[in-house]
Coordinates of C-alpha atoms and ligand atoms in Angstrom, one line a residue:
X1313 CA 0.0 0.0 0.0
X1314 CA 1.2 3.5 -0.7
X1315 CA -0.4 5.7 2.0
X1316 CA 2.2 8.4 2.6
X1317 CA 2.3 11.0 5.3
X1318 CA 2.0 14.7 4.4
X1319 CA 2.7 17.7 6.7
X1320 CA 0.1 18.4 9.3
X1321 CA -0.9 21.9 8.0
X1322 CA -2.4 21.5 4.5
X1323 CA -0.4 24.4 3.2
X1324 CA 2.8 23.7 5.1
X1325 CA 5.8 24.7 3.0
X1326 CA 3.8 26.8 0.6
X1327 CA 4.6 30.5 -0.1
X1328 CA 1.6 32.5 -1.2
X1329 CA 1.6 36.1 -2.6
X1330 CA -1.7 37.5 -1.6
X1331 CA -2.5 40.6 -3.7
X1332 CA -5.2 43.0 -2.7
X1333 CA -6.7 45.5 -5.2
X1334 CA -9.3 48.1 -4.3
X1335 CA -12.7 47.0 -3.0
X1336 CA -14.7 46.8 0.1
X1337 CA -14.1 43.0 0.1
X1338 CA -10.5 43.9 1.4
X1339 CA -12.0 43.3 4.9
X1340 CA -12.4 39.6 4.1
X1341 CA -8.7 39.4 3.0
X1342 CA -7.6 40.0 6.5
X1343 CA -9.3 36.8 7.6
X1344 CA -8.1 35.0 4.5
X1345 CA -4.5 35.9 5.3
X1346 CA -5.0 34.5 8.8
X1347 CA -6.5 31.3 7.5
X1348 CA -3.7 30.8 5.0
X1349 CA -1.1 31.2 7.8
X1350 CA -3.1 28.9 10.1
X1351 CA -3.0 26.2 7.4
X1352 CA 0.8 26.4 7.4
X1353 CA 1.6 28.8 4.5
X1354 CA 3.8 31.8 4.5
X1355 CA 2.1 34.9 3.0
X1356 CA 3.5 37.9 1.4
X1357 CA 0.9 40.6 1.0
X1358 CA 1.1 43.1 -1.9
X1359 CA -1.4 45.9 -2.0
X1360 CA -2.4 48.4 -4.6
X1361 CA -2.8 52.0 -3.6
X1362 CA -6.6 51.6 -4.0
X1363 CA -6.5 48.6 -1.6
X1364 CA -4.9 50.8 1.1
X1365 CA -8.0 53.0 1.0
X1366 CA -10.0 50.1 2.4
X1367 CA -7.7 48.3 4.8
X1368 CA -4.4 49.4 6.2
X1369 CA -1.0 47.7 5.5
X1370 CA -0.5 47.7 9.3
X1371 CA -3.4 45.2 9.6
X1372 CA -2.0 43.0 6.8
X1373 CA 1.5 43.2 8.1
X1374 CA 0.4 42.2 11.6
X1375 CA -1.5 39.2 10.3
X1376 CA 1.1 38.0 7.8
X1377 CA 4.1 38.8 10.0
X1378 CA 5.8 40.5 7.0
X1379 CA 6.0 44.0 5.8
X1380 CA 3.5 44.7 3.1
X1381 CA 4.9 45.7 -0.3
X1382 CA 3.1 48.3 -2.3
X1383 CA 5.5 49.9 -4.7
X1384 CA 7.9 48.8 -7.4
X1385 CA 10.2 51.4 -6.1
X1386 CA 10.5 49.8 -2.7
X1387 CA 14.1 50.2 -1.8
X1388 CA 14.0 47.5 0.9
X1389 CA 14.7 45.0 -1.9
X1390 CA 18.5 44.9 -2.3
X1391 CA 18.2 44.7 -6.1
X1392 CA 15.2 47.0 -6.2
X1393 CA 13.3 44.5 -8.2
X1394 CA 10.3 43.4 -6.0
X1395 CA 8.4 42.3 -9.1
X1396 CA 11.0 39.7 -9.9
X1397 CA 11.9 38.6 -6.3
X1398 CA 8.3 38.2 -5.1
X1399 CA 7.0 36.4 -8.2
X1400 CA 10.0 34.0 -8.2
X1401 CA 9.5 33.1 -4.5
X1402 CA 5.8 32.3 -4.8
X1403 CA 4.2 28.9 -5.2
X1404 CA 0.9 30.7 -6.0
X1405 CA -0.3 34.3 -6.5
X1406 CA -3.9 35.0 -5.3
X1407 CA -5.5 38.3 -6.1
X1408 CA -8.3 38.8 -3.5
X1409 CA -10.2 41.0 -4.0
X1410 CA -9.6 41.4 -7.7
X1411 CA -11.5 44.6 -8.8
X1412 CA -13.0 45.2 -12.2
X1413 CA -10.2 47.7 -12.8
X1414 CA -7.5 45.3 -11.8
X1415 CA -8.9 42.6 -14.1
X1416 CA -8.7 45.2 -16.9
X1417 CA -5.1 45.9 -16.0
X1418 CA -4.2 42.2 -16.1
X1419 CA -5.9 41.7 -19.4
X1420 CA -3.9 44.7 -20.8
X1421 CA -0.7 43.4 -19.3
X1422 CA -0.1 46.7 -17.5
X1423 CA 3.1 47.1 -15.6
X1424 CA 2.9 50.6 -14.1
X1425 CA 2.3 49.5 -10.5
X1426 CA 3.7 46.6 -8.5
X1427 CA 0.8 44.1 -8.3
X1428 CA 0.0 43.9 -12.0
X1429 CA 3.7 44.1 -12.8
X1430 CA 4.5 41.1 -10.7
X1431 CA 1.6 39.2 -12.2
X1432 CA 3.1 40.0 -15.7
X1433 CA 6.6 39.0 -14.6
X1434 CA 5.6 35.7 -13.0
X1435 CA 7.0 32.5 -14.5
X1436 CA 3.7 31.3 -16.0
X1437 CA 4.8 27.6 -16.2
X1438 CA 5.2 27.2 -12.4
X1439 CA 3.4 30.1 -10.6
X1440 CA -0.4 29.9 -11.0
X1441 CA -2.4 33.1 -10.8
X1442 CA -5.8 32.7 -9.0
X1443 CA -8.4 35.5 -9.3
X1444 CA -11.1 36.2 -6.7
X1445 CA -13.2 38.9 -8.3
X1446 CA -15.3 41.3 -6.2
X1447 CA -17.6 44.0 -7.6
X1448 CA -21.1 45.4 -7.9
X1449 CA -23.5 43.0 -9.7
X1450 CA -24.0 45.4 -12.7
X1451 CA -20.2 45.7 -13.1
X1452 CA -19.9 41.9 -12.9
X1453 CA -22.6 41.3 -15.5
X1454 CA -21.3 44.0 -17.9
X1455 CA -20.1 42.6 -21.2
X1456 CA -16.8 44.4 -20.8
X1457 CA -16.1 42.5 -17.5
X1458 CA -17.2 39.2 -18.9
X1459 CA -15.1 39.7 -22.0
X1460 CA -12.1 40.6 -19.9
X1461 CA -12.6 37.5 -17.7
X1462 CA -12.7 35.2 -20.7
X1463 CA -9.5 36.8 -22.0
X1464 CA -7.9 36.5 -18.5
X1465 CA -8.7 32.8 -18.4
X1466 CA -7.4 32.3 -22.0
X1467 CA -4.2 34.0 -20.8
X1468 CA -3.8 31.3 -18.1
X1469 CA -5.3 32.8 -14.9
X1470 CA -7.6 30.6 -12.8
X1471 CA -10.9 32.3 -12.1
X1472 CA -12.4 31.3 -8.7
X1473 CA -15.9 32.6 -9.3
X1474 CA -18.0 35.0 -7.2
X1475 CA -20.7 34.6 -4.5
X1476 CA -24.3 35.7 -4.8
X1477 CA -26.1 37.8 -2.2
X1478 CA -26.6 41.2 -0.6
X1479 CA -23.8 43.6 -1.6
X1480 CA -22.2 46.4 0.3
X1481 CA -23.9 48.8 -2.1
X1482 CA -27.3 47.5 -1.0
X1483 CA -28.0 45.7 -4.2
X1484 CA -28.4 41.9 -4.4
X1485 CA -26.8 39.6 -7.0
X1486 CA -23.6 38.1 -8.3
X1487 CA -20.2 39.7 -7.6
X1488 CA -19.5 39.3 -3.9
X1489 CA -16.0 38.0 -3.3
X1490 CA -16.0 34.4 -2.1
X1491 CA -15.7 34.0 1.7
X1492 CA -12.3 33.6 3.2
X1493 CA -12.9 29.9 4.1
X1494 CA -14.0 29.2 0.5
X1495 CA -10.9 30.8 -0.9
X1496 CA -8.8 28.8 1.5
X1497 CA -10.4 25.6 0.2
X1498 CA -9.6 26.7 -3.4
X1499 CA -6.0 27.3 -2.5
X1500 CA -5.6 24.0 -0.7
X1501 CA -7.3 22.1 -3.6
X1502 CA -5.0 23.7 -6.1
X1503 CA -2.0 21.9 -4.6
X1504 CA -3.6 18.5 -4.4
X1505 CA -2.5 16.1 -7.2
X1506 CA -5.5 15.3 -9.4
X1507 CA -5.2 11.5 -9.0
X1508 CA -9.0 11.0 -9.2
X1509 CA -9.6 13.2 -12.3
X1510 CA -12.4 11.7 -14.4
X1511 CA -13.7 9.5 -11.5
X1512 CA -17.2 9.8 -10.1
X1513 CA -17.1 9.1 -6.4
X1514 CA -20.2 8.4 -4.3
X1515 CA -19.8 8.6 -0.5
X1516 CA -22.3 7.8 2.3
X1517 CA -21.7 9.6 5.6
X1518 CA -23.2 10.1 9.1
X1519 CA -25.7 8.1 11.0
X1520 CA -29.2 7.1 9.9
X1521 CA -32.3 7.9 11.9
X1522 CA -35.0 5.3 12.2
X1523 CA -38.4 6.6 13.4
X1524 CA -40.3 5.0 16.3
X1525 CA -43.1 7.6 16.0
X1526 CA -43.2 11.2 14.6
X1527 CA -41.1 12.6 17.5
X1528 CA -38.8 9.8 18.5
X1529 CA -36.3 7.6 16.8
X1530 CA -33.2 5.4 17.0
X1531 CA -29.8 6.7 15.8
X1532 CA -26.1 6.5 16.7
X1533 CA -23.2 8.7 17.6
X1534 CA -21.6 9.0 14.1
X1535 CA -20.8 12.7 13.4
X1536 CA -20.2 12.2 9.7
X1537 CA -16.8 14.0 9.9
X1538 CA -14.8 11.1 8.3
X1539 CA -17.2 10.7 5.4
X1540 CA -17.3 14.5 4.8
X1541 CA -13.5 14.6 4.9
X1542 CA -13.3 11.8 2.3
X1543 CA -15.8 13.6 0.0
X1544 CA -13.7 16.8 0.3
X1545 CA -10.4 14.9 -0.3
X1546 CA -11.9 13.1 -3.4
X1547 CA -13.2 16.4 -4.8
X1548 CA -9.8 18.1 -4.3
X1549 CA -8.2 15.1 -6.0
X1550 CA -10.3 16.0 -9.1
X1551 CA -13.3 13.6 -8.8
X1552 CA -16.9 14.5 -9.3
X1553 CA -18.3 13.8 -5.8
X1554 CA -21.8 13.1 -4.5
X1555 CA -22.3 12.8 -0.8
X1556 CA -25.3 11.1 0.6
X1557 CA -25.6 12.2 4.2
X1558 CA -27.7 11.1 7.2
X1559 CA -28.7 13.8 9.8
X1560 CA -25.5 15.7 10.6
X1561 CA -24.5 19.3 11.4
X1562 CA -21.7 19.7 9.0
X1563 CA -21.1 22.2 6.1
X1564 CA -21.0 20.7 2.6
X1565 CA -17.4 20.5 1.3
X1566 CA -16.8 23.0 -1.5
X1567 CA -17.7 21.6 -5.0
X1568 CA -19.4 18.5 -3.6
X1569 CA -23.0 17.6 -4.4
X1570 CA -24.9 16.7 -1.3
X1571 CA -28.1 14.8 -0.8
X1572 CA -29.6 14.6 2.7
X1573 CA -31.5 11.6 3.9
X1574 CA -32.7 10.3 7.2
X1575 CA -33.3 6.6 7.3
X1576 CA -31.4 3.6 5.9
X1577 CA -34.2 3.0 3.4
X1578 CA -33.9 6.6 2.1
X1579 CA -30.1 6.2 1.9
X1580 CA -30.4 3.1 -0.2
X1581 CA -33.0 4.7 -2.4
X1582 CA -30.7 7.8 -3.0
X1583 CA -27.6 5.7 -3.5
X1584 CA -28.9 3.1 -5.9
X1585 CA -29.5 5.3 -9.0
X1586 CA -26.3 7.3 -8.3
X1587 CA -24.2 4.1 -8.2
X1588 CA -25.2 3.5 -11.9
X1589 CA -22.9 6.4 -12.8
X1590 CA -20.2 6.2 -10.1
X1591 CA -16.8 4.6 -10.4
X1592 CA -16.0 4.5 -6.7
X1593 CA -18.3 4.0 -3.7
X1594 CA -17.1 4.7 -0.2
X1595 CA -19.5 3.7 2.5
X1596 CA -18.6 5.5 5.7
X1597 CA -22.2 5.9 7.0
X1598 CA -23.0 4.3 10.3
X1599 CA -26.2 2.8 9.0
X1600 CA -28.6 1.6 11.7
X1601 CA -28.8 -2.2 11.5
X1602 CA -32.5 -2.3 12.5
X1603 CA -35.5 -0.1 12.4
X1604 CA -38.8 -0.3 14.3
X1605 CA -41.0 -2.7 12.4
X1606 CA -44.1 -0.6 12.6
X1607 CA -43.4 3.1 13.2
X1608 CA -46.4 4.7 14.8
X1609 CA -48.1 7.3 12.7
X1610 CA -48.8 9.3 15.9
X1611 CA -46.9 10.0 19.0
X1612 CA -47.0 6.9 21.4
X1613 CA -48.5 8.1 24.6
X1614 CA -48.1 6.8 28.2
X1615 CA -51.4 5.2 29.3
X1616 CA -50.7 5.7 33.0
X1617 CA -50.3 1.9 33.7
X1618 CA -46.5 2.0 33.8
X1619 CA -46.4 -0.5 30.9
X1620 CA -43.6 0.2 28.4
X1621 CA -44.2 0.0 24.6
X1622 CA -43.1 -3.3 23.0
X1623 CA -40.9 -2.4 20.0
X1624 CA -40.4 -4.9 17.3
X1625 CA -37.5 -4.5 14.9
X1626 CA -36.8 -5.4 11.3
X1627 CA -33.4 -5.5 9.7
X1628 CA -32.4 -2.7 7.4
X1629 CA -31.0 -3.3 3.9
X1630 CA -27.2 -3.5 3.8
X1631 CA -26.3 -0.7 1.4
X1632 CA -22.7 -1.6 1.0
X1633 CA -23.3 -5.3 0.4
X1634 CA -26.1 -4.5 -2.1
X1635 CA -23.8 -2.2 -4.2
X1636 CA -20.8 -4.6 -3.9
X1637 CA -23.0 -7.3 -5.4
X1638 CA -24.3 -5.1 -8.2
X1639 CA -23.4 -6.1 -11.8
X1640 CA -21.3 -2.9 -12.2
X1641 CA -19.2 -3.7 -9.1
X1642 CA -18.9 -7.3 -10.1
X1643 CA -17.7 -6.2 -13.6
X1644 CA -15.0 -4.0 -12.0
X1645 CA -16.8 -0.7 -13.0
X1646 CA -17.6 0.3 -9.4
X1647 CA -14.8 0.1 -6.8
X1648 CA -16.4 -0.4 -3.4
X1649 CA -14.7 0.6 -0.1
X1650 CA -16.3 -0.3 3.2
X1651 CA -15.8 1.0 6.7
X1652 CA -15.9 -1.1 9.9
X1653 CA -16.8 0.6 13.1
X1654 CA -15.8 -1.8 15.8
X1655 CA -15.3 -1.6 19.6
X1656 CA -12.7 -4.4 19.8
X1657 CA -10.6 -7.0 17.8
X1658 CA -10.3 -4.6 14.9
X1659 CA -8.2 -6.7 12.6
X1660 CA -10.3 -9.9 13.0
X1661 CA -13.6 -8.1 12.7
X1662 CA -12.4 -6.0 9.7
X1663 CA -11.1 -9.1 7.9
X1664 CA -14.4 -10.9 8.5
X1665 CA -16.4 -7.9 7.3
X1666 CA -14.2 -7.6 4.2
X1667 CA -15.3 -11.1 3.2
X1668 CA -18.9 -10.8 4.3
X1669 CA -19.4 -7.5 2.4
X1670 CA -17.6 -8.7 -0.7
X1671 CA -15.5 -5.5 -1.1
X1672 CA -11.8 -5.2 -2.2
X1673 CA -10.9 -2.8 0.5
X1674 CA -12.2 -2.3 4.0
X1675 CA -11.2 0.5 6.4
X1676 CA -11.4 -0.5 10.1
X1677 CA -11.7 2.0 13.0
X1678 CA -12.6 1.9 16.6
X1679 CA -16.0 3.6 16.7
X1680 CA -16.2 4.8 20.3
X1681 CA -12.6 6.3 20.0
X1682 CA -13.5 8.4 17.0
X1683 CA -17.2 9.3 16.9
X1684 CA -17.5 13.0 17.0
X1685 CA -13.7 13.6 17.1
X1686 CA -11.5 15.4 14.6
X1687 CA -9.0 12.7 14.5
X1688 CA -8.9 8.9 14.0
X1689 CA -6.7 6.0 13.3
X1690 CA -7.4 3.6 10.4
X1691 CA -6.6 0.0 9.5
X1692 CA -6.7 -0.6 5.7
X1693 CA -7.5 -4.3 5.2
X1694 CA -7.6 -6.2 1.9
X1695 CA -7.4 -9.9 1.1
X1696 CA -3.6 -9.8 1.3
X1697 CA -2.6 -7.3 3.9
X1698 CA -3.4 -4.9 6.7
X1699 CA -1.8 -1.5 7.0
X1700 CA -2.2 1.0 9.8
X1701 CA -2.7 4.7 9.2
X1702 CA -1.6 6.1 12.6
X1703 CA -3.8 8.6 14.5
X1704 CA -4.0 11.9 12.6
X1705 CA -6.6 14.4 11.6
X1706 CA -9.6 13.0 9.7
X1707 CA -8.6 15.4 6.8
X1708 CA -5.1 13.9 6.6
X1709 CA -6.4 10.4 6.8
X1710 CA -9.0 11.1 4.1
X1711 CA -6.2 12.4 1.8
X1712 CA -4.2 9.3 2.5
X1713 CA -7.2 7.0 1.8
X1714 CA -8.0 8.8 -1.4
X1715 CA -4.4 8.4 -2.6
X1716 CA -4.6 4.7 -1.8
X1717 CA -7.9 4.4 -3.7
X1718 CA -6.4 6.2 -6.7
X1719 CA -3.4 4.0 -6.6
X1720 CA -5.6 0.9 -6.6
X1721 CA -7.7 2.2 -9.5
X1722 CA -4.5 2.9 -11.5
X1723 CA -3.1 -0.5 -10.7
X1724 CA -6.3 -2.2 -11.9
X1725 CA -6.2 -0.3 -15.3
X1726 CA -5.3 -2.6 -18.2
X1727 CA -1.9 -1.8 -19.5
X1728 CA -1.7 -0.9 -23.2
Ligands
LIG2946 N1 -23.3 -0.7 6.0 C1 -24.3 -0.4 5.0 N2 -25.6 -0.7 5.3 C2 -25.9 -1.3 6.5 C3 -24.9 -1.5 7.4 C4 -23.6 -1.2 7.1 O1 -24.0 0.1 3.9 N3 -27.2 -1.6 6.7 C5 -21.9 -0.4 5.6 C6 -21.3 0.7 6.4 O2 -21.4 2.0 5.8 C7 -19.8 0.3 6.5 C8 -19.9 -1.2 6.5 O3 -21.2 -1.5 5.9 O4 -19.1 0.7 5.3 C9 -19.8 -1.8 7.8 O5 -20.7 -1.2 8.8 P1 -20.7 -1.6 10.3 O6 -21.7 -0.9 11.0 O7 -19.3 -1.6 10.8 O8 -21.0 -3.2 10.2 P2 -22.3 -4.0 10.1 O9 -22.5 -4.4 8.7 O10 -23.5 -3.2 10.6 O11 -22.0 -5.2 11.0 P3 -22.0 -5.4 12.6 O12 -23.0 -4.5 13.1 O13 -22.2 -6.8 12.9 O14 -20.6 -4.9 13.0

């Protein structure tokens, strides 16, 4: 198995030039700078003069821990060439916010102020330029802006899109800069190798909830965090990802399509048609094994006699086993990965489950030690071997598992 360890911070070792042009969204760039640094990056802030009208270089210097550069005549650079030095050091340049005017400057290849100059001077083959536009909705929709954006992309910049909503001007529509957390996700994703490009990944996550009556039900302690982390990692690795989630309180990973369900039966009904188009299925959901056989239409009331209701159970469908036995899985078109939540004897239980579910890869973990936590330890079990992924954040483990799945898919490809 190839699972490798990566640095703890997802941007550890990365150097980002964060460029601010003029716009009210500059206030979000302070938070973005903080998030980039928390993720392990070093950040060099470059501001246009217009940007300094909205937020001070002092704020950005304090957050980045480096003096902000704003002029191509900055004599602090020994060779007096900040446009060369800053663009050569960078692993990535992110312009956030990128104003309509700054887009025009980039399209024209202007070089009369530092930020557009260093974008022009960047080595295009190794320093990507990411653009986070921010402007009023009419400016965004204007044919001139849209034309410039098409040209900017044709010239090699990566456009991160805009948000929709209430704007600082009081109007509502497209043109808001993406939120700092969204931009952080885009930057992290940019550095992830696209090992799952062209794959369609289906993930189940979270618990299921089986109704007893309209106000009560049976569920379990699964938080869904592991499954959400796997959906995120697969999306960042270039896959098209659909996440079928039981009742959880987690934000949808960026770029992932999410379908919410409650019961095991609903989960199976959602997953079945999706599996017809998927190439990978990862079953992380803690599906309830049983459901009340006859859920009451109305709330079950106490009758005063002290007698407790007698609940009868019926077994839920096994979603993973159902998909693993499907014709597509049997024909090698759907690669199924199971999880095993155990409380003891992890290896033996995981090996038994691997055989019982009929999957090529099963991921064992100790349920009570991980439910609700941000970290976990995994045991990857297949017919030949068992490999431990030591305790780490669920995000890191998810990235390792996705790399392992990609490796197995590649190994299974016929050689030409
Ligand atoms: N699973 C499923 N549908 C079910 C039960 C489990 O798809 N009705 C999947 C889970 O998503 C997981 C794997 O099967 O990938 C194993 O789940 P787990 O709860 O550990 O095992 P069970 O099959 O329920 O077996 P047991 O309760 O005996 O441990």
